[in-house]
PDB file of C-alpha atoms in Angstrom:
ATOM      1  CA  MET A 197      16.301 160.906 224.226  1.00 68.00           C
ATOM      2  CA  SER A 198      15.749 158.393 226.951  1.00 88.00           C
ATOM      3  CA  THR A 199      16.791 154.812 226.513  1.00 92.00           C
ATOM      4  CA  ILE A 200      15.838 151.542 228.107  1.00 95.00           C
ATOM      5  CA  THR A 201      17.865 148.378 228.453  1.00 96.00           C
ATOM      6  CA  VAL A 202      16.729 145.127 226.913  1.00 96.00           C
ATOM      7  CA  GLU A 203      18.407 141.798 226.217  1.00 96.00           C
ATOM      8  CA  LEU A 204      18.870 140.551 222.683  1.00 95.00           C
ATOM      9  CA  ASN A 205      19.913 136.898 222.598  1.00 95.00           C
ATOM     10  CA  GLY A 206      21.399 137.250 226.045  1.00 95.00           C
ATOM     11  CA  GLU A 207      23.293 140.479 225.351  1.00 95.00           C
ATOM     12  CA  THR A 208      22.320 143.808 226.862  1.00 96.00           C
ATOM     13  CA  LYS A 209      21.228 146.439 224.399  1.00 94.00           C
ATOM     14  CA  ASP A 210      20.162 150.024 224.911  1.00 94.00           C
ATOM     15  CA  VAL A 211      17.208 151.093 222.836  1.00 94.00           C
ATOM     16  CA  GLU A 212      15.119 154.250 222.577  1.00 93.00           C
ATOM     17  CA  LEU A 213      12.058 154.471 224.759  1.00 93.00           C
ATOM     18  CA  ASN A 214       8.848 153.394 222.977  1.00 93.00           C
ATOM     19  CA  LEU A 215      10.618 151.638 220.119  1.00 94.00           C
ATOM     20  CA  ASN A 216       8.582 148.852 218.577  1.00 95.00           C
ATOM     21  CA  LEU A 217      10.066 145.530 217.528  1.00 96.00           C
ATOM     22  CA  ALA A 218      10.043 146.328 213.812  1.00 95.00           C
ATOM     23  CA  GLN A 219      12.012 149.495 214.455  1.00 95.00           C
ATOM     24  CA  ALA A 220      14.407 147.700 216.790  1.00 95.00           C
ATOM     25  CA  ILE A 221      15.129 145.059 214.149  1.00 94.00           C
ATOM     26  CA  ILE A 222      16.098 147.771 211.667  1.00 93.00           C
ATOM     27  CA  GLU A 223      18.206 149.550 214.257  1.00 92.00           C
ATOM     28  CA  TRP A 224      20.024 146.288 215.065  1.00 91.00           C
ATOM     29  CA  GLY A 225      20.788 145.782 211.372  1.00 89.00           C
ATOM     30  CA  LEU A 226      18.934 142.484 211.224  1.00 88.00           C
ATOM     31  CA  SER A 227      16.112 143.193 208.806  1.00 81.00           C
ATOM     32  CA  ALA A 228      17.606 141.281 205.867  1.00 76.00           C
ATOM     33  CA  GLN A 229      17.654 137.972 207.658  1.00 81.00           C
ATOM     34  CA  GLN A 230      15.240 135.085 208.021  1.00 90.00           C
ATOM     35  CA  PHE A 231      14.289 134.881 211.693  1.00 95.00           C
ATOM     36  CA  ALA A 232      11.558 134.410 214.291  1.00 97.00           C
ATOM     37  CA  ILE A 233      11.171 136.305 217.541  1.00 97.00           C
ATOM     38  CA  ALA A 234      10.080 135.639 221.093  1.00 98.00           C
ATOM     39  CA  VAL A 235       9.882 138.262 223.838  1.00 97.00           C
ATOM     40  CA  ASN A 236       9.985 137.075 227.440  1.00 97.00           C
ATOM     41  CA  GLU A 237       9.618 133.497 226.209  1.00 97.00           C
ATOM     42  CA  ASN A 238       6.443 134.280 224.261  1.00 98.00           C
ATOM     43  CA  PHE A 239       6.338 133.954 220.472  1.00 98.00           C
ATOM     44  CA  ILE A 240       5.672 137.239 218.669  1.00 98.00           C
ATOM     45  CA  PRO A 241       4.240 136.717 215.162  1.00 97.00           C
ATOM     46  CA  GLN A 242       5.651 138.916 212.410  1.00 96.00           C
ATOM     47  CA  VAL A 243       2.338 140.763 212.025  1.00 97.00           C
ATOM     48  CA  GLN A 244       2.666 142.019 215.587  1.00 97.00           C
ATOM     49  CA  TYR A 245       6.175 143.489 215.342  1.00 97.00           C
ATOM     50  CA  THR A 246       4.913 147.044 214.884  1.00 96.00           C
ATOM     51  CA  ASN A 247       2.447 146.606 217.767  1.00 95.00           C
ATOM     52  CA  THR A 248       5.037 145.301 220.192  1.00 97.00           C
ATOM     53  CA  ILE A 249       6.701 148.104 222.148  1.00 97.00           C
ATOM     54  CA  LEU A 250       9.859 147.082 223.935  1.00 97.00           C
ATOM     55  CA  GLN A 251       9.817 147.505 227.714  1.00 96.00           C
ATOM     56  CA  SER A 252      12.772 147.820 230.041  1.00 96.00           C
ATOM     57  CA  GLY A 253      14.186 144.398 230.881  1.00 96.00           C
ATOM     58  CA  ASP A 254      12.499 142.607 227.978  1.00 97.00           C
ATOM     59  CA  ARG A 255      14.315 139.465 226.878  1.00 97.00           C
ATOM     60  CA  VAL A 256      14.249 139.220 223.093  1.00 97.00           C
ATOM     61  CA  GLU A 257      15.172 135.968 221.367  1.00 96.00           C
ATOM     62  CA  LEU A 258      15.821 136.366 217.650  1.00 95.00           C
ATOM     63  CA  LEU A 259      16.368 132.906 216.181  1.00 96.00           C
ATOM     64  CA  VAL A 260      17.529 131.852 212.735  1.00 95.00           C
ATOM     65  CA  PRO A 261      17.464 128.529 210.842  1.00 95.00           C
ATOM     66  CA  MET A 262      20.227 126.231 212.033  1.00 96.00           C
ATOM     67  CA  GLN A 263      21.480 122.705 211.448  1.00 96.00           C
ATOM     68  CA  GLY A 264      19.768 120.125 213.628  1.00 96.00           C
ATOM     69  CA  GLY A 265      19.165 116.399 214.127  1.00 96.00           C
TER      70      GLY A 265
ATOM     71  CA  MET B 268       5.526 104.697 198.755  1.00 94.00           C
ATOM     72  CA  TRP B 269       4.237 105.445 202.195  1.00 97.00           C
ATOM     73  CA  SER B 270       2.324 108.162 204.016  1.00 97.00           C
ATOM     74  CA  LEU B 271       3.939 110.476 206.520  1.00 98.00           C
ATOM     75  CA  ALA B 272       1.340 112.882 207.910  1.00 97.00           C
ATOM     76  CA  ASP B 273      -0.312 114.194 204.732  1.00 95.00           C
ATOM     77  CA  LYS B 274       2.645 113.545 202.441  1.00 97.00           C
ATOM     78  CA  THR B 275       3.407 110.553 200.275  1.00 98.00           C
ATOM     79  CA  LEU B 276       7.081 109.650 200.274  1.00 98.00           C
ATOM     80  CA  ASN B 277       9.341 107.106 198.581  1.00 98.00           C
ATOM     81  CA  SER B 278      12.141 107.110 201.121  1.00 98.00           C
ATOM     82  CA  ARG B 279      11.780 105.917 204.722  1.00 98.00           C
ATOM     83  CA  PHE B 280      14.938 107.771 205.669  1.00 98.00           C
ATOM     84  CA  LEU B 281      14.629 110.985 207.688  1.00 98.00           C
ATOM     85  CA  ILE B 282      17.983 112.673 208.008  1.00 98.00           C
ATOM     86  CA  GLY B 283      19.521 115.415 210.114  1.00 98.00           C
ATOM     87  CA  THR B 284      21.498 118.397 208.902  1.00 97.00           C
ATOM     88  CA  ALA B 285      23.935 118.772 211.817  1.00 97.00           C
ATOM     89  CA  LEU B 286      27.563 117.743 212.478  1.00 97.00           C
ATOM     90  CA  TYR B 287      28.724 117.370 208.876  1.00 97.00           C
ATOM     91  CA  PRO B 288      32.309 118.360 208.098  1.00 97.00           C
ATOM     92  CA  SER B 289      31.075 120.941 205.571  1.00 95.00           C
ATOM     93  CA  PRO B 290      27.911 122.238 203.885  1.00 94.00           C
ATOM     94  CA  ALA B 291      28.999 120.551 200.654  1.00 95.00           C
ATOM     95  CA  ILE B 292      29.310 117.171 202.363  1.00 97.00           C
ATOM     96  CA  MET B 293      25.976 117.705 204.074  1.00 97.00           C
ATOM     97  CA  GLN B 294      24.350 118.370 200.720  1.00 96.00           C
ATOM     98  CA  ALA B 295      26.014 115.372 199.054  1.00 97.00           C
ATOM     99  CA  SER B 296      25.123 113.087 201.946  1.00 98.00           C
ATOM    100  CA  ILE B 297      21.486 114.090 201.923  1.00 98.00           C
ATOM    101  CA  LYS B 298      21.372 113.475 198.154  1.00 97.00           C
ATOM    102  CA  ALA B 299      23.044 110.078 198.547  1.00 98.00           C
ATOM    103  CA  SER B 300      20.593 109.110 201.272  1.00 98.00           C
ATOM    104  CA  GLY B 301      17.570 109.575 199.025  1.00 98.00           C
ATOM    105  CA  SER B 302      15.853 111.151 202.005  1.00 98.00           C
ATOM    106  CA  GLU B 303      12.889 113.440 201.474  1.00 98.00           C
ATOM    107  CA  VAL B 304      12.679 114.805 205.023  1.00 98.00           C
ATOM    108  CA  VAL B 305      15.397 116.811 206.767  1.00 98.00           C
ATOM    109  CA  THR B 306      15.460 117.991 210.355  1.00 98.00           C
ATOM    110  CA  VAL B 307      16.561 121.506 211.282  1.00 98.00           C
ATOM    111  CA  SER B 308      16.618 123.670 214.363  1.00 97.00           C
ATOM    112  CA  LEU B 309      16.349 127.314 215.426  1.00 96.00           C
ATOM    113  CA  ARG B 310      19.211 129.004 217.210  1.00 95.00           C
ATOM    114  CA  ARG B 311      20.652 132.387 218.025  1.00 94.00           C
ATOM    115  CA  GLN B 312      22.892 133.497 215.183  1.00 86.00           C
ATOM    116  CA  ASN B 313      26.524 132.869 216.015  1.00 77.00           C
ATOM    117  CA  ALA B 314      29.340 133.865 213.677  1.00 69.00           C
ATOM    118  CA  GLY B 315      31.248 130.792 212.585  1.00 67.00           C
ATOM    119  CA  GLN B 316      28.617 128.325 213.719  1.00 69.00           C
ATOM    120  CA  GLY B 317      26.948 127.963 210.347  1.00 72.00           C
ATOM    121  CA  GLY B 318      23.211 128.318 210.032  1.00 77.00           C
ATOM    122  CA  GLY B 319      21.599 131.625 209.156  1.00 80.00           C
ATOM    123  CA  ASP B 320      21.056 132.777 205.603  1.00 85.00           C
ATOM    124  CA  ASP B 321      23.635 130.574 203.866  1.00 89.00           C
ATOM    125  CA  PHE B 322      22.186 127.499 205.498  1.00 91.00           C
ATOM    126  CA  TRP B 323      18.655 128.664 204.740  1.00 89.00           C
ATOM    127  CA  GLN B 324      19.458 129.094 201.038  1.00 91.00           C
ATOM    128  CA  LEU B 325      21.095 125.664 200.893  1.00 92.00           C
ATOM    129  CA  LEU B 326      18.124 124.129 202.644  1.00 90.00           C
ATOM    130  CA  LYS B 327      15.662 125.652 200.194  1.00 91.00           C
ATOM    131  CA  SER B 328      17.727 124.445 197.246  1.00 94.00           C
ATOM    132  CA  LEU B 329      17.317 120.834 198.422  1.00 94.00           C
ATOM    133  CA  LYS B 330      13.552 121.166 197.956  1.00 95.00           C
ATOM    134  CA  LEU B 331      12.821 118.601 200.667  1.00 97.00           C
ATOM    135  CA  ASN B 332      10.257 118.430 203.440  1.00 98.00           C
ATOM    136  CA  ILE B 333      11.490 120.292 206.492  1.00 98.00           C
ATOM    137  CA  LEU B 334      10.976 118.952 209.991  1.00 98.00           C
ATOM    138  CA  PRO B 335      12.037 121.573 212.563  1.00 98.00           C
ATOM    139  CA  ASN B 336      12.983 120.350 216.029  1.00 98.00           C
ATOM    140  CA  THR B 337      12.774 121.754 219.554  1.00 98.00           C
ATOM    141  CA  ALA B 338      16.187 120.377 220.488  1.00 96.00           C
ATOM    142  CA  GLY B 339      17.602 121.774 223.709  1.00 95.00           C
ATOM    143  CA  CYS B 340      14.250 122.810 225.142  1.00 96.00           C
ATOM    144  CA  ASN B 341      14.189 122.037 228.846  1.00 96.00           C
ATOM    145  CA  SER B 342      10.637 123.045 229.581  1.00 97.00           C
ATOM    146  CA  VAL B 343       7.162 122.764 228.139  1.00 98.00           C
ATOM    147  CA  LYS B 344       7.037 126.537 227.658  1.00 98.00           C
ATOM    148  CA  GLU B 345      10.346 126.666 225.770  1.00 97.00           C
ATOM    149  CA  ALA B 346       9.269 123.807 223.527  1.00 98.00           C
ATOM    150  CA  ILE B 347       5.896 125.365 222.712  1.00 98.00           C
ATOM    151  CA  THR B 348       7.387 128.791 221.974  1.00 98.00           C
ATOM    152  CA  THR B 349      10.124 127.235 219.834  1.00 98.00           C
ATOM    153  CA  ALA B 350       7.521 125.273 217.877  1.00 98.00           C
ATOM    154  CA  GLN B 351       5.516 128.426 217.232  1.00 98.00           C
ATOM    155  CA  MET B 352       8.646 130.236 216.046  1.00 98.00           C
ATOM    156  CA  ALA B 353       9.531 127.275 213.831  1.00 98.00           C
ATOM    157  CA  ARG B 354       6.110 127.267 212.217  1.00 98.00           C
ATOM    158  CA  GLU B 355       6.513 130.872 211.131  1.00 98.00           C
ATOM    159  CA  LEU B 356      10.177 130.588 210.178  1.00 96.00           C
ATOM    160  CA  PHE B 357       9.974 127.374 208.163  1.00 96.00           C
ATOM    161  CA  GLY B 358       6.380 127.631 206.964  1.00 96.00           C
ATOM    162  CA  THR B 359       5.332 124.189 208.193  1.00 98.00           C
ATOM    163  CA  ASN B 360       3.152 122.839 210.974  1.00 98.00           C
ATOM    164  CA  TRP B 361       5.406 119.810 211.320  1.00 98.00           C
ATOM    165  CA  ILE B 362       7.391 119.779 214.556  1.00 98.00           C
ATOM    166  CA  LYS B 363       9.779 117.207 215.993  1.00 98.00           C
ATOM    167  CA  LEU B 364       8.970 117.777 219.626  1.00 98.00           C
ATOM    168  CA  GLU B 365      11.774 117.323 222.121  1.00 98.00           C
ATOM    169  CA  VAL B 366      11.454 118.221 225.792  1.00 98.00           C
ATOM    170  CA  VAL B 367      14.747 117.309 227.406  1.00 97.00           C
ATOM    171  CA  GLY B 368      14.538 115.468 230.710  1.00 97.00           C
ATOM    172  CA  ASP B 369      18.193 114.748 231.491  1.00 96.00           C
ATOM    173  CA  GLU B 370      21.284 116.631 230.357  1.00 94.00           C
ATOM    174  CA  TYR B 371      23.476 113.526 230.139  1.00 95.00           C
ATOM    175  CA  ASN B 372      21.348 111.042 228.252  1.00 94.00           C
ATOM    176  CA  LEU B 373      19.189 113.762 226.658  1.00 94.00           C
ATOM    177  CA  GLN B 374      16.183 111.574 227.137  1.00 96.00           C
ATOM    178  CA  PRO B 375      12.740 113.023 226.695  1.00 96.00           C
ATOM    179  CA  ASP B 376      10.937 114.223 229.818  1.00 98.00           C
ATOM    180  CA  PRO B 377       7.866 112.055 229.195  1.00 98.00           C
ATOM    181  CA  PHE B 378       5.559 114.213 231.318  1.00 98.00           C
ATOM    182  CA  GLY B 379       6.636 117.495 229.746  1.00 98.00           C
ATOM    183  CA  LEU B 380       6.498 115.896 226.332  1.00 98.00           C
ATOM    184  CA  LEU B 381       2.892 114.824 226.806  1.00 98.00           C
ATOM    185  CA  GLU B 382       1.866 118.250 228.123  1.00 98.00           C
ATOM    186  CA  ALA B 383       3.564 120.100 225.259  1.00 98.00           C
ATOM    187  CA  THR B 384       2.086 117.653 222.747  1.00 98.00           C
ATOM    188  CA  LYS B 385      -1.471 118.285 223.921  1.00 98.00           C
ATOM    189  CA  GLU B 386      -1.022 122.039 223.653  1.00 98.00           C
ATOM    190  CA  LEU B 387       0.640 121.940 220.235  1.00 98.00           C
ATOM    191  CA  ILE B 388      -1.953 119.553 218.784  1.00 98.00           C
ATOM    192  CA  ASN B 389      -4.560 122.054 220.002  1.00 98.00           C
ATOM    193  CA  GLN B 390      -2.709 124.761 218.111  1.00 98.00           C
ATOM    194  CA  GLY B 391      -2.856 122.761 214.877  1.00 98.00           C
ATOM    195  CA  PHE B 392       0.652 121.317 214.768  1.00 98.00           C
ATOM    196  CA  GLU B 393       1.523 117.922 213.348  1.00 98.00           C
ATOM    197  CA  VAL B 394       3.549 116.695 216.313  1.00 98.00           C
ATOM    198  CA  PHE B 395       6.347 114.158 215.756  1.00 98.00           C
ATOM    199  CA  PRO B 396       7.185 113.423 219.417  1.00 98.00           C
ATOM    200  CA  TYR B 397      10.678 112.180 220.239  1.00 98.00           C
ATOM    201  CA  CYS B 398       9.726 109.803 223.047  1.00 98.00           C
ATOM    202  CA  THR B 399      11.045 106.924 225.128  1.00 98.00           C
ATOM    203  CA  ASP B 400      10.028 103.339 224.341  1.00 98.00           C
ATOM    204  CA  ASP B 401       7.399 103.320 227.066  1.00 98.00           C
ATOM    205  CA  LEU B 402       4.165 101.807 225.768  1.00 98.00           C
ATOM    206  CA  VAL B 403       1.891 103.805 228.052  1.00 98.00           C
ATOM    207  CA  LEU B 404       3.555 107.095 227.103  1.00 98.00           C
ATOM    208  CA  CYS B 405       3.113 106.185 223.443  1.00 98.00           C
ATOM    209  CA  GLN B 406      -0.536 105.378 223.982  1.00 98.00           C
ATOM    210  CA  LYS B 407      -1.141 108.675 225.741  1.00 98.00           C
ATOM    211  CA  LEU B 408       0.631 110.591 222.968  1.00 98.00           C
ATOM    212  CA  ALA B 409      -1.609 108.868 220.434  1.00 98.00           C
ATOM    213  CA  GLU B 410      -4.697 109.664 222.516  1.00 98.00           C
ATOM    214  CA  ALA B 411      -3.587 113.297 222.543  1.00 98.00           C
ATOM    215  CA  GLY B 412      -3.784 113.243 218.745  1.00 98.00           C
ATOM    216  CA  CYS B 413      -0.372 112.120 217.469  1.00 98.00           C
ATOM    217  CA  ARG B 414      -0.474 110.135 214.208  1.00 98.00           C
ATOM    218  CA  ILE B 415       3.283 109.665 214.357  1.00 98.00           C
ATOM    219  CA  LEU B 416       5.519 108.523 217.205  1.00 98.00           C
ATOM    220  CA  MET B 417       9.305 108.551 217.304  1.00 98.00           C
ATOM    221  CA  PRO B 418      10.612 106.333 220.100  1.00 98.00           C
ATOM    222  CA  TRP B 419      14.328 106.230 220.682  1.00 98.00           C
ATOM    223  CA  GLY B 420      16.632 103.371 219.745  1.00 98.00           C
ATOM    224  CA  SER B 421      19.172 104.588 222.294  1.00 97.00           C
ATOM    225  CA  PRO B 422      20.340 107.992 223.525  1.00 96.00           C
ATOM    226  CA  ILE B 423      21.080 110.625 220.896  1.00 96.00           C
ATOM    227  CA  GLY B 424      24.487 110.305 219.275  1.00 95.00           C
ATOM    228  CA  THR B 425      25.495 107.117 221.100  1.00 96.00           C
ATOM    229  CA  GLY B 426      25.348 104.810 218.091  1.00 97.00           C
ATOM    230  CA  LYS B 427      24.196 101.969 220.324  1.00 97.00           C
ATOM    231  CA  GLY B 428      21.387 100.950 218.005  1.00 98.00           C
ATOM    232  CA  LEU B 429      18.162  99.432 219.272  1.00 98.00           C
ATOM    233  CA  LEU B 430      18.786  98.843 222.979  1.00 98.00           C
ATOM    234  CA  ASN B 431      15.315  97.540 223.751  1.00 98.00           C
ATOM    235  CA  PRO B 432      13.915  95.677 220.760  1.00 98.00           C
ATOM    236  CA  TYR B 433      11.293  94.054 222.974  1.00 98.00           C
ATOM    237  CA  ALA B 434       9.844  97.436 223.916  1.00 98.00           C
ATOM    238  CA  LEU B 435       9.950  98.681 220.322  1.00 98.00           C
ATOM    239  CA  LYS B 436       8.263  95.505 219.059  1.00 98.00           C
ATOM    240  CA  THR B 437       5.601  95.875 221.739  1.00 98.00           C
ATOM    241  CA  ILE B 438       4.795  99.395 220.598  1.00 98.00           C
ATOM    242  CA  ARG B 439       4.595  98.217 216.988  1.00 98.00           C
ATOM    243  CA  GLU B 440       2.298  95.311 217.797  1.00 98.00           C
ATOM    244  CA  ARG B 441       0.016  97.216 220.140  1.00 98.00           C
ATOM    245  CA  MET B 442      -0.274 100.321 217.953  1.00 98.00           C
ATOM    246  CA  PRO B 443      -0.622  99.033 214.406  1.00 98.00           C
ATOM    247  CA  GLU B 444      -2.391 102.119 213.123  1.00 97.00           C
ATOM    248  CA  LEU B 445       0.334 104.625 214.092  1.00 98.00           C
ATOM    249  CA  THR B 446       3.247 105.754 211.946  1.00 98.00           C
ATOM    250  CA  LEU B 447       6.321 104.695 213.911  1.00 98.00           C
ATOM    251  CA  ILE B 448       9.818 106.003 213.322  1.00 98.00           C
ATOM    252  CA  VAL B 449      12.870 105.014 215.350  1.00 98.00           C
ATOM    253  CA  ASP B 450      14.701 108.218 216.189  1.00 98.00           C
ATOM    254  CA  ALA B 451      18.085 108.508 217.953  1.00 97.00           C
ATOM    255  CA  GLY B 452      20.981 106.268 218.728  1.00 97.00           C
ATOM    256  CA  ILE B 453      21.252 104.574 215.354  1.00 98.00           C
ATOM    257  CA  GLY B 454      24.894 103.813 214.533  1.00 98.00           C
ATOM    258  CA  LEU B 455      24.965 101.258 211.776  1.00 98.00           C
ATOM    259  CA  PRO B 456      22.887 100.437 208.721  1.00 98.00           C
ATOM    260  CA  SER B 457      22.069  97.087 210.352  1.00 98.00           C
ATOM    261  CA  HIS B 458      20.323  98.989 213.167  1.00 98.00           C
ATOM    262  CA  ALA B 459      18.161 100.772 210.626  1.00 98.00           C
ATOM    263  CA  ALA B 460      17.378  97.510 208.862  1.00 98.00           C
ATOM    264  CA  GLN B 461      16.462  95.937 212.202  1.00 98.00           C
ATOM    265  CA  ALA B 462      13.945  98.702 212.859  1.00 98.00           C
ATOM    266  CA  LEU B 463      12.254  98.251 209.520  1.00 98.00           C
ATOM    267  CA  GLU B 464      12.310  94.454 209.743  1.00 98.00           C
ATOM    268  CA  MET B 465      10.227  94.891 212.895  1.00 98.00           C
ATOM    269  CA  GLY B 466       7.678  96.854 210.941  1.00 98.00           C
ATOM    270  CA  TYR B 467       8.720 100.376 211.836  1.00 98.00           C
ATOM    271  CA  ASP B 468       7.809 102.811 209.102  1.00 98.00           C
ATOM    272  CA  GLY B 469      11.023 104.803 209.028  1.00 98.00           C
ATOM    273  CA  VAL B 470      14.178 105.842 210.773  1.00 98.00           C
ATOM    274  CA  LEU B 471      15.548 109.258 211.709  1.00 98.00           C
ATOM    275  CA  LEU B 472      19.274 109.653 212.191  1.00 98.00           C
ATOM    276  CA  ASN B 473      22.007 112.247 211.969  1.00 98.00           C
ATOM    277  CA  THR B 474      25.256 111.400 213.771  1.00 97.00           C
ATOM    278  CA  ALA B 475      25.632 107.970 212.156  1.00 98.00           C
ATOM    279  CA  VAL B 476      25.978 109.582 208.737  1.00 98.00           C
ATOM    280  CA  ALA B 477      27.432 113.005 209.510  1.00 98.00           C
ATOM    281  CA  GLN B 478      30.241 111.677 211.712  1.00 98.00           C
ATOM    282  CA  ALA B 479      31.150 108.633 209.655  1.00 98.00           C
ATOM    283  CA  ASN B 480      34.550 108.764 207.992  1.00 98.00           C
ATOM    284  CA  ASP B 481      32.807 108.996 204.647  1.00 98.00           C
ATOM    285  CA  PRO B 482      29.369 110.508 205.260  1.00 98.00           C
ATOM    286  CA  VAL B 483      28.311 110.289 201.627  1.00 98.00           C
ATOM    287  CA  GLN B 484      29.069 106.571 201.400  1.00 98.00           C
ATOM    288  CA  MET B 485      27.470 105.943 204.777  1.00 98.00           C
ATOM    289  CA  ALA B 486      24.325 107.763 203.676  1.00 98.00           C
ATOM    290  CA  GLU B 487      24.145 105.419 200.722  1.00 98.00           C
ATOM    291  CA  ALA B 488      24.717 102.389 202.935  1.00 98.00           C
ATOM    292  CA  PHE B 489      21.789 103.464 205.080  1.00 98.00           C
ATOM    293  CA  LYS B 490      19.648 103.968 202.012  1.00 98.00           C
ATOM    294  CA  TYR B 491      20.203 100.338 201.019  1.00 98.00           C
ATOM    295  CA  SER B 492      19.717  98.977 204.527  1.00 98.00           C
ATOM    296  CA  LEU B 493      16.379 100.752 204.817  1.00 98.00           C
ATOM    297  CA  MET B 494      15.293  99.283 201.490  1.00 98.00           C
ATOM    298  CA  ALA B 495      16.447  95.837 202.642  1.00 98.00           C
ATOM    299  CA  GLY B 496      14.679  96.126 205.991  1.00 98.00           C
ATOM    300  CA  ARG B 497      11.405  97.131 204.419  1.00 98.00           C
ATOM    301  CA  ALA B 498      11.607  94.449 201.720  1.00 98.00           C
ATOM    302  CA  ALA B 499      12.304  91.843 204.400  1.00 98.00           C
ATOM    303  CA  PHE B 500       9.333  92.978 206.437  1.00 98.00           C
ATOM    304  CA  GLU B 501       7.047  92.750 203.425  1.00 98.00           C
ATOM    305  CA  ALA B 502       8.486  89.376 202.447  1.00 98.00           C
ATOM    306  CA  GLY B 503       7.468  87.815 205.769  1.00 97.00           C
ATOM    307  CA  ALA B 504      10.585  86.523 207.523  1.00 95.00           C
ATOM    308  CA  VAL B 505      10.944  83.103 209.153  1.00 95.00           C
ATOM    309  CA  GLN B 506      10.172  82.848 212.851  1.00 93.00           C
ATOM    310  CA  GLU B 507      12.989  82.352 215.309  1.00 93.00           C
ATOM    311  CA  LYS B 508      13.171  78.789 216.703  1.00 95.00           C
ATOM    312  CA  ASN B 509      15.134  77.176 219.528  1.00 96.00           C
ATOM    313  CA  LEU B 510      15.547  73.753 218.018  1.00 95.00           C
ATOM    314  CA  ALA B 511      17.477  73.071 214.851  1.00 94.00           C
ATOM    315  CA  HIS B 512      15.517  71.921 211.774  1.00 93.00           C
ATOM    316  CA  PRO B 513      17.674  70.580 208.962  1.00 92.00           C
ATOM    317  CA  SER B 514      17.201  72.294 205.638  1.00 92.00           C
ATOM    318  CA  THR B 515      18.639  69.385 203.647  1.00 94.00           C
ATOM    319  CA  PRO B 516      16.118  66.478 203.323  1.00 93.00           C
ATOM    320  CA  THR B 517      16.657  63.690 205.843  1.00 90.00           C
ATOM    321  CA  LEU B 518      15.058  61.118 203.543  1.00 90.00           C
ATOM    322  CA  GLY B 519      17.773  59.322 201.630  1.00 89.00           C
ATOM    323  CA  THR B 520      20.548  60.299 204.024  1.00 90.00           C
ATOM    324  CA  PRO B 521      23.509  58.078 203.008  1.00 91.00           C
ATOM    325  CA  PHE B 522      25.541  55.835 205.300  1.00 89.00           C
ATOM    326  CA  TRP B 523      22.571  55.458 207.604  1.00 83.00           C
ATOM    327  CA  HIS B 524      21.587  52.032 208.870  1.00 81.00           C
ATOM    328  CA  GLN B 525      18.645  50.998 210.975  1.00 80.00           C
ATOM    329  CA  GLU B 526      20.001  49.775 214.338  1.00 80.00           C
ATOM    330  CA  THR B 527      19.416  46.009 214.716  1.00 71.00           C
ATOM    331  CA  LEU B 528      17.496  44.943 217.810  1.00 68.00           C
ATOM    332  CA  ALA B 529      19.653  43.025 220.289  1.00 61.00           C
TER     333      ALA B 529
END
């Protein structure tokens, strides 16, 4: 099984080739949370998670609600 | 009662959710404030930093209007992407738009702010721009489609109050149809009252309450000062004068004698 390297919130992660975002979220154990995602600084709507295949070097931002002023 | 975007609110207090000593104190402070609008942000999950699911559950339990921010965004692109993420995450098209121009005074980058505003208005957002007190910037933001402007009182977290009342008054007078909220730098309830006495529609603050010795009591103090400021504005205050005018009648002043002509 070949893997590629992506970044999740600034940390390097190895994922299977041709994994889509929905699958990656499950693999990373994050599916229970409330979050929003951007890949390479572009917003990815939830409906597109299964259509979005991770590429080598992709920068994934997975953001959660946080305190703010 | 007043209108903020498409909502009708009782309170003119918009309050932040950051920097409180604990979630319980945050919740109690927000309750004491009477506020109906809370600001939030989006961040990477960090163990021990708060936020995440616990915060999300607490937020939902407050049943208040949520105003997500783009705090920390240094570019137009970051701000736009963050706003889009916020819309999905929080289920609102409201966005407090911040495009940071300087890392020390955290002032808005007026040019980036205007560019991001135009794009987000195009995408159907209700943009609440955190802006400087520059009249021309405010006019251009309004032309871009903003119904609400949020000029600063002073830099975020400084507690310096309204550093340029002349500029804020100018914006109020020249843009009577806009909803105006002073955002940032408020330190004392008197600052908040001053903003509303000038005719500003509301005030947004966080540090002044969250970092007070007693945040809950301070939230209440701000609640009263906002009520006082608005009541004063509606009551029509006296104009400032340079010369003294006695309040006590001069007619019948005792011990007064007409000077005899020599």
